[in-house]
Structures are given as C-alpha cells and as structure tokens.
C-alpha cells in the first residue's frame, strides 16, 4: 500500500491547503466541499480532542479527493498512536529541532520492529476492526510523517532532519520561527521570509518534500518558487473572523 499524500506532494503539482481549527464537523464539511486540495486538523492550537478529530475524519470520508493531515499537540507517541488507531494516515508533528527528535517521531508511527507503535488493531477504526486482514503488515507503508521545523535551532539542523529515514516531508512554521528569530508576530518580515526560502531550498535539495503556511498570496507564491510543494493558504476560523469583521464594517459605515 502506498500513501497517496506522499505521491501527490512529490508529483511536482503544488497542493493548496486549509487549516481547520474550529473543532466543528459542520465547518469541516463546508470547507472540504470548497475545492481545496488538503486540510489540516489541528490539535496543537485548536479545541480538538480525540473525539472531535474522529468526528471530522468521518465527515471527511465523504470527500475522498481531499487529503487530510492531523497535527497532535506534540510528538508524544501515545497521542500519535491514538490518532493512527482512529484512522489518521498523515501525521504532522510540531516543534522538531534535531534529527533525533525526527527519528523518534518516525518510530512512533511504525509498528515493531521498525518502531514503537502499540498493537491494538482489533480495537481500531484504522483496520476497520481487523476487517482489513493484512493491516498490520501494510500499515507502516500507508502512513506519512511530516515534521515541523519552527525554530532557529531546528533550521541549523534542517538538512539532517530532512535526511532522517521515514520523514516524508518537512514543514516550516513561520509564526514560531519569527518568534525564535526575535520577530514575534512578524511572520512576513523580510528576514523571516528569506530565511524560509533558504530552508525550503535546502529541504528539497535533500530529496524531501517541503511545505509551509502563508496566508499572504504573494508570499505563498514566493515559497512555491523556493521549492514548497504544499502550502497552507487559509484557516477556517480566520476566514470567519475576517469575513464577519468585513460584514460588520460595511454596514456600520456612516
């Protein structure tokens, strides 16, 4: 079994995604039908727990052309195990600063002897409760791992991180990187953008797919030119907030 997401981000065709942070299956379904290439269900900075994530996975099953990534709050192997068991196939792990941390994240997504994932397929949606008879021997190949590099320390080791066997992609987090560079709240600062461009080029030069988020369209295209193959270009909550503000402003004009 081959992971579709890794095939798509390696195809040379850019993939445009949306952050889903509302924790709402209803909102997720609205966004999934919009024509976006992929979505990211966030547990790190959003009110998503295991049950709300499961609900959204079930909703997204009705939109098979949309690829789904899920971000746990950390690289905790227990959290990763639970996500894999409910059927997540594409994991994106935040705050990876060195190759050893990346290797540990890989191990969390693999069954022994390649990793440390606990075996509970009889209880798991991922195996359809053992209705997929060969799940245990095909599961590792069906899972993708993206690691997030979002600090100056991580950037210093980005080539080594990208080289870790089992890391399918490296994603740059501009907000935390900007903070790490002393530019809190300035993810589009010229120094931050140029640093990210260099990082993306380095990742791609190692033969690994690269991603980033950029809500500014011109910056997103800069990152695509630098080598990014998948870009988060919006978020459900941000679209709702800005749209509501624009509506209110329009009707409050003198």
PDB file of C-alpha atoms in Angstrom:
ATOM      1  CA  UNK A   1       0.000   0.000   0.000  1.00  0.00           C
ATOM      2  CA  UNK A   2       1.364   3.420  -0.976  1.00  0.00           C
ATOM      3  CA  UNK A   3       0.472   6.650   0.779  1.00  0.00           C
ATOM      4  CA  UNK A   4      -1.435   8.937  -1.598  1.00  0.00           C
ATOM      5  CA  UNK A   5      -0.354  12.166   0.117  1.00  0.00           C
ATOM      6  CA  UNK A   6       3.358  11.477  -0.371  1.00  0.00           C
ATOM      7  CA  UNK A   7       2.712  10.674  -4.008  1.00  0.00           C
ATOM      8  CA  UNK A   8       0.823  13.909  -4.545  1.00  0.00           C
ATOM      9  CA  UNK A   9       3.329  16.235  -2.850  1.00  0.00           C
ATOM     10  CA  UNK A  10       6.095  14.584  -4.848  1.00  0.00           C
ATOM     11  CA  UNK A  11       4.313  14.954  -8.177  1.00  0.00           C
ATOM     12  CA  UNK A  12       5.500  18.484  -8.969  1.00  0.00           C
ATOM     13  CA  UNK A  13       1.962  19.872  -8.773  1.00  0.00           C
ATOM     14  CA  UNK A  14       1.529  22.273  -5.829  1.00  0.00           C
ATOM     15  CA  UNK A  15      -1.096  21.381  -3.254  1.00  0.00           C
ATOM     16  CA  UNK A  16      -3.043  24.157  -1.521  1.00  0.00           C
ATOM     17  CA  UNK A  17      -4.464  23.511   1.913  1.00  0.00           C
ATOM     18  CA  UNK A  18      -6.631  24.938   4.668  1.00  0.00           C
ATOM     19  CA  UNK A  19      -6.192  24.862   8.429  1.00  0.00           C
ATOM     20  CA  UNK A  20      -9.271  23.537  10.241  1.00  0.00           C
ATOM     21  CA  UNK A  21      -9.170  24.860  13.793  1.00  0.00           C
ATOM     22  CA  UNK A  22     -12.847  25.291  14.689  1.00  0.00           C
ATOM     23  CA  UNK A  23     -13.236  21.778  16.069  1.00  0.00           C
ATOM     24  CA  UNK A  24     -16.560  21.567  14.218  1.00  0.00           C
ATOM     25  CA  UNK A  25     -17.535  18.767  11.888  1.00  0.00           C
ATOM     26  CA  UNK A  26     -20.086  21.096  10.304  1.00  0.00           C
ATOM     27  CA  UNK A  27     -17.461  23.702   9.446  1.00  0.00           C
ATOM     28  CA  UNK A  28     -15.101  20.969   8.276  1.00  0.00           C
ATOM     29  CA  UNK A  29     -17.686  19.730   5.802  1.00  0.00           C
ATOM     30  CA  UNK A  30     -18.255  23.240   4.444  1.00  0.00           C
ATOM     31  CA  UNK A  31     -14.526  23.655   3.853  1.00  0.00           C
ATOM     32  CA  UNK A  32     -13.995  20.167   2.448  1.00  0.00           C
ATOM     33  CA  UNK A  33     -16.508  20.837  -0.316  1.00  0.00           C
ATOM     34  CA  UNK A  34     -14.886  24.100  -1.362  1.00  0.00           C
ATOM     35  CA  UNK A  35     -12.390  22.561  -3.788  1.00  0.00           C
ATOM     36  CA  UNK A  36      -9.296  22.793  -1.569  1.00  0.00           C
ATOM     37  CA  UNK A  37      -6.599  20.137  -2.091  1.00  0.00           C
ATOM     38  CA  UNK A  38      -5.954  19.241   1.541  1.00  0.00           C
ATOM     39  CA  UNK A  39      -6.870  20.116   5.098  1.00  0.00           C
ATOM     40  CA  UNK A  40      -5.040  20.101   8.408  1.00  0.00           C
ATOM     41  CA  UNK A  41      -6.967  19.144  11.538  1.00  0.00           C
ATOM     42  CA  UNK A  42      -5.162  20.853  14.391  1.00  0.00           C
ATOM     43  CA  UNK A  43      -4.897  19.654  17.976  1.00  0.00           C
ATOM     44  CA  UNK A  44      -1.935  21.849  18.944  1.00  0.00           C
ATOM     45  CA  UNK A  45      -3.586  25.274  18.873  1.00  0.00           C
ATOM     46  CA  UNK A  46      -7.256  24.372  18.467  1.00  0.00           C
ATOM     47  CA  UNK A  47     -10.001  22.869  20.653  1.00  0.00           C
ATOM     48  CA  UNK A  48      -9.761  19.430  19.061  1.00  0.00           C
ATOM     49  CA  UNK A  49      -9.575  16.282  21.144  1.00  0.00           C
ATOM     50  CA  UNK A  50      -9.619  12.657  20.008  1.00  0.00           C
ATOM     51  CA  UNK A  51     -13.410  12.517  19.675  1.00  0.00           C
ATOM     52  CA  UNK A  52     -13.788  15.770  17.716  1.00  0.00           C
ATOM     53  CA  UNK A  53     -10.950  14.661  15.451  1.00  0.00           C
ATOM     54  CA  UNK A  54     -12.684  11.332  14.870  1.00  0.00           C
ATOM     55  CA  UNK A  55     -15.936  13.122  14.003  1.00  0.00           C
ATOM     56  CA  UNK A  56     -14.135  15.240  11.422  1.00  0.00           C
ATOM     57  CA  UNK A  57     -12.365  12.218   9.926  1.00  0.00           C
ATOM     58  CA  UNK A  58     -15.765  10.589   9.477  1.00  0.00           C
ATOM     59  CA  UNK A  59     -17.091  13.751   7.818  1.00  0.00           C
ATOM     60  CA  UNK A  60     -14.049  13.972   5.544  1.00  0.00           C
ATOM     61  CA  UNK A  61     -14.504  10.367   4.433  1.00  0.00           C
ATOM     62  CA  UNK A  62     -17.300  11.740   2.269  1.00  0.00           C
ATOM     63  CA  UNK A  63     -14.758  13.882   0.400  1.00  0.00           C
ATOM     64  CA  UNK A  64     -12.226  11.298  -0.816  1.00  0.00           C
ATOM     65  CA  UNK A  65     -10.313  13.707  -3.075  1.00  0.00           C
ATOM     66  CA  UNK A  66      -9.313  15.879  -0.116  1.00  0.00           C
ATOM     67  CA  UNK A  67      -6.128  14.777   1.645  1.00  0.00           C
ATOM     68  CA  UNK A  68      -6.184  15.024   5.441  1.00  0.00           C
ATOM     69  CA  UNK A  69      -3.284  15.796   7.775  1.00  0.00           C
ATOM     70  CA  UNK A  70      -3.653  15.808  11.552  1.00  0.00           C
ATOM     71  CA  UNK A  71      -1.349  17.635  13.942  1.00  0.00           C
ATOM     72  CA  UNK A  72      -1.106  16.321  17.512  1.00  0.00           C
ATOM     73  CA  UNK A  73      -0.139  18.757  20.271  1.00  0.00           C
ATOM     74  CA  UNK A  74       3.376  17.319  20.402  1.00  0.00           C
ATOM     75  CA  UNK A  75       5.476  14.367  19.295  1.00  0.00           C
ATOM     76  CA  UNK A  76       4.112  12.304  22.192  1.00  0.00           C
ATOM     77  CA  UNK A  77       3.992   8.685  20.939  1.00  0.00           C
ATOM     78  CA  UNK A  78       0.789   7.983  22.868  1.00  0.00           C
ATOM     79  CA  UNK A  79      -1.049  10.816  21.089  1.00  0.00           C
ATOM     80  CA  UNK A  80       0.322   9.668  17.742  1.00  0.00           C
ATOM     81  CA  UNK A  81      -0.728   6.063  18.441  1.00  0.00           C
ATOM     82  CA  UNK A  82      -4.282   7.146  19.243  1.00  0.00           C
ATOM     83  CA  UNK A  83      -4.530   9.209  16.059  1.00  0.00           C
ATOM     84  CA  UNK A  84      -3.254   6.358  13.918  1.00  0.00           C
ATOM     85  CA  UNK A  85      -5.723   3.955  15.529  1.00  0.00           C
ATOM     86  CA  UNK A  86      -8.716   6.178  14.703  1.00  0.00           C
ATOM     87  CA  UNK A  87      -7.645   6.189  11.064  1.00  0.00           C
ATOM     88  CA  UNK A  88      -5.281   9.114  10.569  1.00  0.00           C
ATOM     89  CA  UNK A  89      -2.853   8.338   7.757  1.00  0.00           C
ATOM     90  CA  UNK A  90      -0.926  11.619   7.559  1.00  0.00           C
ATOM     91  CA  UNK A  91       0.650  12.951  10.754  1.00  0.00           C
ATOM     92  CA  UNK A  92       2.347  16.356  11.055  1.00  0.00           C
ATOM     93  CA  UNK A  93       4.374  16.736  14.260  1.00  0.00           C
ATOM     94  CA  UNK A  94       5.235  20.202  15.622  1.00  0.00           C
ATOM     95  CA  UNK A  95       8.455  21.570  17.107  1.00  0.00           C
ATOM     96  CA  UNK A  96      11.126  19.210  15.783  1.00  0.00           C
ATOM     97  CA  UNK A  97      14.573  20.668  16.411  1.00  0.00           C
ATOM     98  CA  UNK A  98      17.024  17.908  15.560  1.00  0.00           C
ATOM     99  CA  UNK A  99      17.379  14.566  13.733  1.00  0.00           C
ATOM    100  CA  UNK A 100      16.983  12.510  16.901  1.00  0.00           C
ATOM    101  CA  UNK A 101      13.581  14.083  17.592  1.00  0.00           C
ATOM    102  CA  UNK A 102      12.578  13.418  13.982  1.00  0.00           C
ATOM    103  CA  UNK A 103      13.687   9.777  14.272  1.00  0.00           C
ATOM    104  CA  UNK A 104      11.651   9.389  17.471  1.00  0.00           C
ATOM    105  CA  UNK A 105       8.575  10.721  15.667  1.00  0.00           C
ATOM    106  CA  UNK A 106       9.140   8.205  12.871  1.00  0.00           C
ATOM    107  CA  UNK A 107       9.352   5.391  15.418  1.00  0.00           C
ATOM    108  CA  UNK A 108       6.021   6.475  16.915  1.00  0.00           C
ATOM    109  CA  UNK A 109       4.318   5.906  13.543  1.00  0.00           C
ATOM    110  CA  UNK A 110       5.769   2.432  12.921  1.00  0.00           C
ATOM    111  CA  UNK A 111       4.971  -0.973  14.349  1.00  0.00           C
ATOM    112  CA  UNK A 112       7.826  -3.055  15.818  1.00  0.00           C
ATOM    113  CA  UNK A 113      10.471  -3.930  14.866  1.00  0.00           C
ATOM    114  CA  UNK A 114      10.751  -0.677  12.881  1.00  0.00           C
ATOM    115  CA  UNK A 115       9.158   1.456  15.610  1.00  0.00           C
ATOM    116  CA  UNK A 116       7.277   1.545  18.891  1.00  0.00           C
ATOM    117  CA  UNK A 117       3.613   1.881  17.892  1.00  0.00           C
ATOM    118  CA  UNK A 118       1.455  -0.221  20.182  1.00  0.00           C
ATOM    119  CA  UNK A 119      -0.540  -3.005  18.562  1.00  0.00           C
ATOM    120  CA  UNK A 120      -4.283  -2.618  19.055  1.00  0.00           C
ATOM    121  CA  UNK A 121      -5.684  -3.132  15.587  1.00  0.00           C
ATOM    122  CA  UNK A 122      -8.567  -5.293  16.785  1.00  0.00           C
ATOM    123  CA  UNK A 123      -9.954  -2.201  18.547  1.00  0.00           C
ATOM    124  CA  UNK A 124      -9.077   0.296  15.828  1.00  0.00           C
ATOM    125  CA  UNK A 125     -11.016   2.113  13.148  1.00  0.00           C
ATOM    126  CA  UNK A 126      -7.793   2.181  11.106  1.00  0.00           C
ATOM    127  CA  UNK A 127      -8.000  -1.582  10.499  1.00  0.00           C
ATOM    128  CA  UNK A 128     -11.789  -1.468  10.328  1.00  0.00           C
ATOM    129  CA  UNK A 129     -11.669  -3.591  13.483  1.00  0.00           C
ATOM    130  CA  UNK A 130      -9.495  -6.223  11.782  1.00  0.00           C
ATOM    131  CA  UNK A 131     -11.692  -6.393   8.707  1.00  0.00           C
ATOM    132  CA  UNK A 132      -8.568  -5.318   6.802  1.00  0.00           C
ATOM    133  CA  UNK A 133      -6.840  -8.671   7.217  1.00  0.00           C
ATOM    134  CA  UNK A 134      -3.326  -7.506   6.296  1.00  0.00           C
ATOM    135  CA  UNK A 135      -3.440  -4.171   8.149  1.00  0.00           C
ATOM    136  CA  UNK A 136      -0.544  -4.932  10.485  1.00  0.00           C
ATOM    137  CA  UNK A 137       1.839  -5.649   7.598  1.00  0.00           C
ATOM    138  CA  UNK A 138       0.687  -2.779   5.363  1.00  0.00           C
ATOM    139  CA  UNK A 139       0.069  -0.048   7.930  1.00  0.00           C
ATOM    140  CA  UNK A 140       3.604   1.372   8.016  1.00  0.00           C
ATOM    141  CA  UNK A 141       3.609   1.986   4.262  1.00  0.00           C
ATOM    142  CA  UNK A 142       0.183   3.633   4.390  1.00  0.00           C
ATOM    143  CA  UNK A 143       1.263   6.295   6.915  1.00  0.00           C
ATOM    144  CA  UNK A 144       3.124   9.512   6.143  1.00  0.00           C
ATOM    145  CA  UNK A 145       5.056  11.692   8.562  1.00  0.00           C
ATOM    146  CA  UNK A 146       5.681  15.406   8.168  1.00  0.00           C
ATOM    147  CA  UNK A 147       7.833  17.130  10.778  1.00  0.00           C
ATOM    148  CA  UNK A 148       7.580  20.820  11.564  1.00  0.00           C
ATOM    149  CA  UNK A 149      10.740  22.864  11.923  1.00  0.00           C
ATOM    150  CA  UNK A 150       9.943  26.213  13.501  1.00  0.00           C
ATOM    151  CA  UNK A 151      12.942  27.461  15.458  1.00  0.00           C
ATOM    152  CA  UNK A 152      16.397  28.789  14.716  1.00  0.00           C
ATOM    153  CA  UNK A 153      17.832  25.684  16.389  1.00  0.00           C
ATOM    154  CA  UNK A 154      15.812  23.449  14.085  1.00  0.00           C
ATOM    155  CA  UNK A 155      16.855  25.372  10.986  1.00  0.00           C
ATOM    156  CA  UNK A 156      20.505  24.866  11.919  1.00  0.00           C
ATOM    157  CA  UNK A 157      19.930  21.113  11.583  1.00  0.00           C
ATOM    158  CA  UNK A 158      17.362  21.092   8.832  1.00  0.00           C
ATOM    159  CA  UNK A 159      19.438  19.099   6.362  1.00  0.00           C
ATOM    160  CA  UNK A 160      19.930  16.326   8.914  1.00  0.00           C
ATOM    161  CA  UNK A 161      16.241  16.367   9.800  1.00  0.00           C
ATOM    162  CA  UNK A 162      15.260  16.080   6.137  1.00  0.00           C
ATOM    163  CA  UNK A 163      17.635  13.125   5.752  1.00  0.00           C
ATOM    164  CA  UNK A 164      16.015  11.032   8.502  1.00  0.00           C
ATOM    165  CA  UNK A 165      14.620   7.824   7.040  1.00  0.00           C
ATOM    166  CA  UNK A 166      10.848   7.849   7.374  1.00  0.00           C
ATOM    167  CA  UNK A 167      10.455  11.634   7.278  1.00  0.00           C
ATOM    168  CA  UNK A 168       8.334  12.203   4.189  1.00  0.00           C
ATOM    169  CA  UNK A 169       8.199  15.996   4.359  1.00  0.00           C
ATOM    170  CA  UNK A 170       9.426  18.963   6.369  1.00  0.00           C
ATOM    171  CA  UNK A 171       7.056  21.836   7.080  1.00  0.00           C
ATOM    172  CA  UNK A 172       8.291  25.279   8.124  1.00  0.00           C
ATOM    173  CA  UNK A 173       6.212  27.136  10.730  1.00  0.00           C
ATOM    174  CA  UNK A 174       6.645  30.887  10.088  1.00  0.00           C
ATOM    175  CA  UNK A 175       4.964  32.177  13.271  1.00  0.00           C
ATOM    176  CA  UNK A 176       7.156  30.292  15.720  1.00  0.00           C
ATOM    177  CA  UNK A 177      10.201  30.767  13.533  1.00  0.00           C
ATOM    178  CA  UNK A 178       9.646  34.524  13.533  1.00  0.00           C
ATOM    179  CA  UNK A 179       9.424  34.465  17.332  1.00  0.00           C
ATOM    180  CA  UNK A 180      12.590  32.400  17.531  1.00  0.00           C
ATOM    181  CA  UNK A 181      14.318  34.990  15.331  1.00  0.00           C
ATOM    182  CA  UNK A 182      13.284  37.811  17.673  1.00  0.00           C
ATOM    183  CA  UNK A 183      10.456  38.980  15.422  1.00  0.00           C
ATOM    184  CA  UNK A 184       7.377  37.874  17.351  1.00  0.00           C
ATOM    185  CA  UNK A 185       4.188  38.469  15.384  1.00  0.00           C
ATOM    186  CA  UNK A 186       6.068  39.244  12.157  1.00  0.00           C
ATOM    187  CA  UNK A 187       5.979  36.038  10.069  1.00  0.00           C
ATOM    188  CA  UNK A 188       6.156  38.096   6.875  1.00  0.00           C
ATOM    189  CA  UNK A 189       9.185  40.119   7.936  1.00  0.00           C
ATOM    190  CA  UNK A 190      11.689  40.152   5.027  1.00  0.00           C
ATOM    191  CA  UNK A 191      14.322  38.384   7.123  1.00  0.00           C
ATOM    192  CA  UNK A 192      11.888  35.643   8.071  1.00  0.00           C
ATOM    193  CA  UNK A 193      10.662  35.152   4.512  1.00  0.00           C
ATOM    194  CA  UNK A 194      14.181  34.960   3.071  1.00  0.00           C
ATOM    195  CA  UNK A 195      15.224  32.523   5.815  1.00  0.00           C
ATOM    196  CA  UNK A 196      12.263  30.296   4.976  1.00  0.00           C
ATOM    197  CA  UNK A 197      13.081  30.419   1.262  1.00  0.00           C
ATOM    198  CA  UNK A 198      16.591  29.192   2.019  1.00  0.00           C
ATOM    199  CA  UNK A 199      15.248  26.444   4.277  1.00  0.00           C
ATOM    200  CA  UNK A 200      12.776  25.243   1.645  1.00  0.00           C
ATOM    201  CA  UNK A 201      15.529  25.041  -0.940  1.00  0.00           C
ATOM    202  CA  UNK A 202      17.684  23.041   1.474  1.00  0.00           C
ATOM    203  CA  UNK A 203      14.903  20.556   2.198  1.00  0.00           C
ATOM    204  CA  UNK A 204      14.181  19.978  -1.482  1.00  0.00           C
ATOM    205  CA  UNK A 205      17.899  19.596  -2.232  1.00  0.00           C
ATOM    206  CA  UNK A 206      17.936  16.650   0.205  1.00  0.00           C
ATOM    207  CA  UNK A 207      15.208  14.951  -1.844  1.00  0.00           C
ATOM    208  CA  UNK A 208      12.460  15.578   0.716  1.00  0.00           C
ATOM    209  CA  UNK A 209       9.154  17.364   0.125  1.00  0.00           C
ATOM    210  CA  UNK A 210       8.770  20.801   1.711  1.00  0.00           C
ATOM    211  CA  UNK A 211       5.741  22.697   2.990  1.00  0.00           C
ATOM    212  CA  UNK A 212       4.897  25.957   4.733  1.00  0.00           C
ATOM    213  CA  UNK A 213       1.941  28.139   5.608  1.00  0.00           C
ATOM    214  CA  UNK A 214       1.422  31.563   4.053  1.00  0.00           C
ATOM    215  CA  UNK A 215      -1.885  33.401   4.184  1.00  0.00           C
ATOM    216  CA  UNK A 216      -0.480  36.194   2.018  1.00  0.00           C
ATOM    217  CA  UNK A 217      -0.842  35.137  -1.619  1.00  0.00           C
ATOM    218  CA  UNK A 218       2.326  36.840  -2.869  1.00  0.00           C
ATOM    219  CA  UNK A 219       4.377  35.244  -0.081  1.00  0.00           C
ATOM    220  CA  UNK A 220       2.814  31.857  -0.829  1.00  0.00           C
ATOM    221  CA  UNK A 221       3.987  32.108  -4.432  1.00  0.00           C
ATOM    222  CA  UNK A 222       7.475  33.062  -3.277  1.00  0.00           C
ATOM    223  CA  UNK A 223       7.588  29.895  -1.224  1.00  0.00           C
ATOM    224  CA  UNK A 224       6.373  27.818  -4.151  1.00  0.00           C
ATOM    225  CA  UNK A 225       9.193  29.215  -6.266  1.00  0.00           C
ATOM    226  CA  UNK A 226      11.633  28.333  -3.475  1.00  0.00           C
ATOM    227  CA  UNK A 227      10.555  24.706  -3.649  1.00  0.00           C
ATOM    228  CA  UNK A 228       7.494  24.228  -1.444  1.00  0.00           C
ATOM    229  CA  UNK A 229       5.125  21.614  -2.831  1.00  0.00           C
ATOM    230  CA  UNK A 230       2.321  22.081  -0.302  1.00  0.00           C
ATOM    231  CA  UNK A 231       1.181  25.327   1.283  1.00  0.00           C
ATOM    232  CA  UNK A 232      -1.481  26.161   3.853  1.00  0.00           C
ATOM    233  CA  UNK A 233      -3.150  29.275   2.466  1.00  0.00           C
ATOM    234  CA  UNK A 234      -6.020  29.862   4.898  1.00  0.00           C
ATOM    235  CA  UNK A 235      -7.815  28.820   8.064  1.00  0.00           C
ATOM    236  CA  UNK A 236     -11.483  28.291   8.773  1.00  0.00           C
ATOM    237  CA  UNK A 237     -11.513  30.488  11.883  1.00  0.00           C
ATOM    238  CA  UNK A 238      -9.529  33.260  10.193  1.00  0.00           C
ATOM    239  CA  UNK A 239     -11.879  33.323   7.222  1.00  0.00           C
ATOM    240  CA  UNK A 240     -14.880  33.528   9.541  1.00  0.00           C
ATOM    241  CA  UNK A 241     -13.319  36.239  11.719  1.00  0.00           C
ATOM    242  CA  UNK A 242     -12.210  38.462   8.842  1.00  0.00           C
ATOM    243  CA  UNK A 243     -15.423  37.903   6.904  1.00  0.00           C
ATOM    244  CA  UNK A 244     -17.563  38.784   9.932  1.00  0.00           C
ATOM    245  CA  UNK A 245     -15.492  41.914  10.549  1.00  0.00           C
ATOM    246  CA  UNK A 246     -15.802  42.990   6.939  1.00  0.00           C
ATOM    247  CA  UNK A 247     -19.560  42.485   7.037  1.00  0.00           C
ATOM    248  CA  UNK A 248     -19.946  44.490  10.235  1.00  0.00           C
ATOM    249  CA  UNK A 249     -17.734  47.294   8.929  1.00  0.00           C
ATOM    250  CA  UNK A 250     -19.675  47.511   5.688  1.00  0.00           C
ATOM    251  CA  UNK A 251     -22.977  48.096   7.460  1.00  0.00           C
ATOM    252  CA  UNK A 252     -21.578  50.414  10.098  1.00  0.00           C
ATOM    253  CA  UNK A 253     -20.324  52.938   7.567  1.00  0.00           C
ATOM    254  CA  UNK A 254     -21.742  56.484   8.067  1.00  0.00           C
TER     255      UNK A 254
END
